[in-house]
Coordinates of C-alpha atoms and ligand atoms in Angstrom, one line a residue:
M551 CA 92.5 113.3 88.8
S552 CA 91.6 110.7 86.1
R553 CA 92.5 107.1 86.8
I554 CA 95.5 105.5 85.2
A555 CA 96.1 101.7 84.7
Y556 CA 99.3 99.9 83.9
V557 CA 98.8 97.4 81.0
N558 CA 101.7 95.4 79.6
G559 CA 104.4 98.1 79.8
R560 CA 102.3 101.2 79.4
Y561 CA 100.5 103.6 81.7
V562 CA 97.1 104.3 80.0
P563 CA 93.8 106.0 80.9
H564 CA 91.8 103.6 83.0
R565 CA 88.6 104.1 81.0
T566 CA 90.2 102.8 77.8
A567 CA 92.6 100.3 79.4
S568 CA 92.2 96.9 77.7
V569 CA 93.8 93.5 77.0
H570 CA 93.5 91.4 73.9
V571 CA 90.4 89.1 73.5
E572 CA 92.7 86.1 73.3
D573 CA 94.3 86.9 76.7
R574 CA 94.3 83.6 78.6
G575 CA 93.0 85.3 81.6
Y576 CA 89.9 86.3 79.7
Q577 CA 89.6 82.9 77.9
F578 CA 90.5 80.5 80.7
S579 CA 90.9 82.4 84.0
D580 CA 94.5 81.3 83.4
G581 CA 96.1 83.8 85.7
V582 CA 96.6 85.0 89.3
Y583 CA 96.2 88.3 91.2
E584 CA 97.0 90.1 94.4
V585 CA 95.3 92.9 96.3
C586 CA 97.6 95.0 98.5
E587 CA 96.4 97.7 100.9
V588 CA 97.6 101.2 100.4
R589 CA 97.8 103.4 103.5
G590 CA 99.2 106.9 103.6
G591 CA 100.4 106.4 100.0
H592 CA 102.5 103.4 101.0
L593 CA 102.1 99.7 100.2
V594 CA 101.2 97.5 103.2
D595 CA 102.8 94.1 103.4
A596 CA 104.1 94.3 99.8
R597 CA 106.8 91.8 100.6
R598 CA 104.4 89.1 101.7
H599 CA 102.0 89.8 98.8
L600 CA 104.8 89.5 96.3
D601 CA 106.0 86.2 98.0
R602 CA 102.5 84.8 97.6
L603 CA 102.3 86.1 94.0
E604 CA 105.5 84.2 93.2
R605 CA 104.2 81.1 94.8
S606 CA 100.8 81.3 92.9
L607 CA 102.7 81.8 89.6
S608 CA 105.1 79.0 90.2
E609 CA 102.2 76.6 91.1
L610 CA 100.7 77.4 87.6
R611 CA 104.1 77.5 85.8
I612 CA 103.6 81.1 84.7
A613 CA 106.8 83.3 84.7
L614 CA 107.0 86.4 86.8
P615 CA 106.6 89.1 84.2
M616 CA 109.5 91.3 85.6
G617 CA 111.8 91.2 88.6
R618 CA 110.3 91.9 92.1
A619 CA 111.9 95.3 92.5
A620 CA 110.6 96.4 89.1
L621 CA 107.1 95.1 89.9
A622 CA 107.1 96.9 93.3
A623 CA 108.1 100.1 91.4
V624 CA 105.2 99.6 89.0
L625 CA 102.8 99.2 92.0
R626 CA 104.1 102.4 93.6
E627 CA 103.9 104.3 90.3
V628 CA 100.3 103.3 89.7
V629 CA 99.5 104.3 93.3
A630 CA 101.2 107.6 92.8
R631 CA 99.7 108.4 89.4
N632 CA 96.2 107.7 90.8
G633 CA 96.8 109.9 93.8
V634 CA 95.8 107.0 96.1
K635 CA 96.5 107.8 99.8
D636 CA 94.3 105.1 101.3
G637 CA 92.9 102.3 99.2
I638 CA 94.1 99.3 97.3
V639 CA 96.4 98.4 94.5
Y640 CA 95.4 95.4 92.3
L641 CA 97.8 93.4 90.1
Q642 CA 97.0 90.5 87.7
V643 CA 99.3 88.3 85.8
T644 CA 98.0 85.9 83.1
R645 CA 99.7 83.4 80.9
G646 CA 99.5 85.9 78.1
V647 CA 97.9 86.2 74.7
A648 CA 97.8 83.2 72.3
R649 CA 95.5 81.5 69.9
R650 CA 92.8 79.8 71.9
D651 CA 94.0 76.3 72.8
H652 CA 93.7 74.7 76.3
A653 CA 97.3 73.6 76.5
F654 CA 100.0 76.1 77.4
P655 CA 101.1 78.4 74.5
A656 CA 104.5 78.3 73.0
P657 CA 107.4 78.9 75.4
G658 CA 108.4 82.5 75.3
T659 CA 104.8 83.8 75.2
A660 CA 104.9 86.8 77.4
P661 CA 102.7 86.8 80.5
S662 CA 100.3 89.8 80.7
L663 CA 100.5 92.2 83.6
V664 CA 97.8 94.7 84.6
V665 CA 97.9 97.0 87.6
T666 CA 95.2 99.3 88.9
A667 CA 94.7 101.3 92.1
R668 CA 91.7 102.9 93.7
R669 CA 90.8 104.9 96.7
A670 CA 88.8 103.5 99.6
D671 CA 86.3 105.4 101.7
M672 CA 88.0 105.0 105.0
A673 CA 85.3 106.7 107.0
A674 CA 82.7 104.3 105.5
Q675 CA 84.9 101.3 106.4
E676 CA 85.3 102.5 109.9
R677 CA 81.5 103.0 110.3
L678 CA 81.0 99.5 109.0
A679 CA 83.5 98.1 111.5
E680 CA 81.7 99.9 114.3
Q681 CA 78.5 98.2 113.3
G682 CA 79.9 94.8 112.3
V683 CA 78.7 92.8 109.3
R684 CA 76.3 89.8 108.6
V685 CA 77.5 86.5 107.2
I686 CA 75.7 83.6 105.6
C687 CA 77.0 80.1 105.1
V688 CA 77.0 78.3 101.7
P689 CA 78.2 74.9 100.6
E690 CA 81.8 74.8 99.5
N691 CA 81.9 74.2 95.7
R692 CA 85.4 75.5 94.7
W693 CA 88.3 73.5 93.3
P694 CA 90.7 72.1 95.9
R695 CA 93.6 74.5 94.9
V696 CA 92.1 77.5 96.7
D697 CA 95.6 78.1 98.1
I698 CA 96.5 79.6 94.6
K699 CA 95.1 83.1 94.2
T700 CA 93.7 82.6 90.7
V701 CA 91.4 84.9 88.9
G702 CA 89.0 81.9 88.5
L703 CA 86.5 83.3 91.1
L704 CA 83.1 82.2 89.8
P705 CA 82.0 80.3 93.0
N706 CA 83.2 83.3 95.0
V707 CA 81.2 85.7 92.9
L708 CA 78.0 83.6 93.2
A709 CA 78.5 83.2 96.9
K710 CA 79.1 86.9 97.4
Q711 CA 76.0 87.7 95.4
Q712 CA 73.9 85.3 97.4
A713 CA 75.2 87.0 100.6
K714 CA 74.3 90.4 99.2
E715 CA 70.8 89.3 98.2
A716 CA 70.4 87.9 101.8
G717 CA 71.4 91.3 103.2
A718 CA 74.8 90.0 104.3
R719 CA 78.3 91.2 103.6
E720 CA 80.1 87.9 103.2
A721 CA 79.4 84.2 102.6
W722 CA 81.4 81.5 104.4
F723 CA 82.0 78.3 102.5
V724 CA 81.2 75.1 104.5
D725 CA 83.0 71.9 103.4
A726 CA 81.6 68.4 103.1
S727 CA 82.6 67.6 106.7
G728 CA 80.5 70.6 108.0
H729 CA 83.4 72.9 108.7
V730 CA 83.8 76.5 107.6
T731 CA 86.7 77.0 105.2
E732 CA 86.7 80.7 104.5
G733 CA 84.8 83.6 103.1
S734 CA 84.3 84.3 99.4
S735 CA 87.0 87.0 99.7
T736 CA 88.1 86.8 103.4
N737 CA 89.4 84.4 106.0
A738 CA 87.1 83.4 108.8
W739 CA 87.7 83.6 112.6
I740 CA 85.8 83.1 115.9
V741 CA 86.6 83.8 119.5
T742 CA 85.4 81.0 121.8
G743 CA 83.7 81.4 125.2
D744 CA 87.0 80.9 126.9
G745 CA 88.7 83.6 124.8
R746 CA 90.6 81.5 122.3
I747 CA 91.0 82.8 118.8
V748 CA 90.2 80.1 116.3
T749 CA 90.9 80.1 112.6
R750 CA 91.3 77.2 110.1
P751 CA 94.9 76.1 109.5
A752 CA 96.2 77.2 106.1
E753 CA 97.2 73.7 105.0
N754 CA 94.0 73.0 103.1
G755 CA 90.7 74.6 102.1
I756 CA 91.7 78.2 102.4
L757 CA 93.9 80.9 100.8
K758 CA 96.7 81.8 103.2
G759 CA 95.7 85.4 103.8
I760 CA 98.3 88.0 104.3
T761 CA 96.0 89.8 106.7
R762 CA 95.5 86.5 108.5
A763 CA 99.3 86.1 108.9
V764 CA 99.6 89.6 110.3
V765 CA 96.7 89.1 112.7
L766 CA 98.3 85.9 113.9
D767 CA 101.5 87.8 114.6
A768 CA 99.6 90.5 116.4
A769 CA 97.5 88.1 118.5
K770 CA 100.7 86.2 119.5
A771 CA 102.5 89.5 120.5
L772 CA 99.5 90.5 122.5
G773 CA 99.6 87.2 124.4
L774 CA 96.2 86.0 123.1
V775 CA 95.7 82.2 122.8
I776 CA 95.4 81.1 119.2
V777 CA 94.1 77.7 118.0
E778 CA 94.4 76.9 114.3
R779 CA 91.6 74.4 113.8
A780 CA 88.5 74.2 111.8
F781 CA 85.1 75.2 113.3
T782 CA 81.5 74.6 112.3
P783 CA 78.8 77.2 111.7
Q784 CA 77.0 75.9 114.8
E785 CA 80.1 76.6 117.0
A786 CA 80.3 80.1 115.3
Y787 CA 76.6 80.8 116.2
G788 CA 77.5 80.4 119.9
A789 CA 80.9 82.1 119.7
R790 CA 81.8 85.1 121.9
E791 CA 83.0 86.9 118.7
A792 CA 83.5 86.4 115.0
F793 CA 85.4 88.3 112.4
I794 CA 86.7 88.2 108.9
T795 CA 90.1 89.4 107.5
A796 CA 91.3 90.6 104.1
A797 CA 93.7 93.3 102.8
S798 CA 90.7 95.4 101.6
T799 CA 88.7 95.2 104.8
L800 CA 91.4 94.4 107.5
V801 CA 89.8 93.0 110.6
M802 CA 86.0 93.3 110.2
P803 CA 83.7 92.2 113.1
V804 CA 80.9 89.8 112.3
V805 CA 77.7 90.3 114.4
E806 CA 75.3 87.8 112.7
I807 CA 75.7 84.4 111.0
D808 CA 72.8 82.8 109.3
G809 CA 70.4 85.0 111.3
H810 CA 72.0 84.0 114.6
T811 CA 73.1 87.1 116.6
I812 CA 76.7 86.7 117.8
A813 CA 77.0 87.5 121.6
D814 CA 75.2 90.8 122.2
G815 CA 75.1 91.7 118.5
R816 CA 77.9 94.2 118.7
P817 CA 81.6 94.0 117.6
G818 CA 83.6 92.3 120.2
P819 CA 86.7 93.6 122.0
V820 CA 89.2 91.2 120.4
A821 CA 88.2 92.0 116.9
R822 CA 88.1 95.7 117.7
D823 CA 91.5 95.7 119.3
L824 CA 93.1 93.6 116.5
R825 CA 91.6 96.1 114.0
H826 CA 93.0 99.1 115.8
R827 CA 96.4 97.6 116.3
F828 CA 96.7 96.0 112.9
H829 CA 99.1 98.5 111.3
T830 CA 101.5 98.3 114.3
F831 CA 102.2 94.7 113.0
A832 CA 101.9 95.2 109.3
E833 CA 105.0 96.1 107.1
V834 CA 104.8 99.4 105.3
S835 CA 107.0 100.2 102.4
Ligands
PLP1030 N1 90.3 84.2 101.2 C1 89.9 84.5 99.9 C2 89.1 83.5 99.1 C3 90.3 85.8 99.4 O1 89.9 86.1 98.1 C4 91.0 86.7 100.2 C5 91.4 88.0 99.7 O2 91.1 88.4 98.6 C6 91.4 86.3 101.5 C7 91.0 85.0 101.9 C8 92.2 87.2 102.4 O3 93.5 87.3 101.9 P1 94.4 88.6 102.2 O4 94.4 88.8 103.7 O5 95.7 88.3 101.7 O6 93.7 89.8 101.5

């Protein structure tokens, strides 16, 4: 089955799908995106992803390109046309196409909308989760508005590449006060020696992950103790467990940080349990 993308009102072959060279996403990273998990052909937590999309757009004063119901229908159509059972659907909205000029284009310039979907190798993901992943820490160098899910991801790209070259899967940003903010494409968590689940509050320094929200719900329902506070890499090195979360990786155990083995070097029971139970708490539509 050949891949299909949605681009500004049309379903087109993925290999030739394109936007104009003066799209403001291309020129200025003037746009936002969402990544939603697809499971069994259904969208996972679409409501929360669309809520966050609306918030990101309103923070940047970009109009929602169509109503929410229509947008959800496009997401489903792209998933169906690509025959995706398990994987992700990606959507990107930019401020549209206009002559290159930093200030906003004329009112009425239509925002651009692109949607793609792709399959994930679930067996490979599960194998990775059985092993756990390595993380390195890097200095935080992003702008303060990381709460907006913009396509301006250059620091994240560089951090992820640095991690890859160091044989790690993720890079955790560390802020000027020495605390972990989040990963380049994930939220960061530890479990302390006394069993508390610790993750940074969503007020500043991180993207408010949808997977993070579902994991918080799951942990509460399971009677686990959660503390929303920042933690340092040093605390993480000595943690009982560590893990990362994102829609594309769900709950992924971390077994090594900056060369320090976490506990016995194997995925811990809290991360494993939250991963297994995740879909009991997520919304499927
Ligand atoms: N933090 C960053 C910087 C991200 O890019 C992502 C996901 O792309 C996340 C956290 C996790 O967010 P979510 O759980 O909504 O996928």
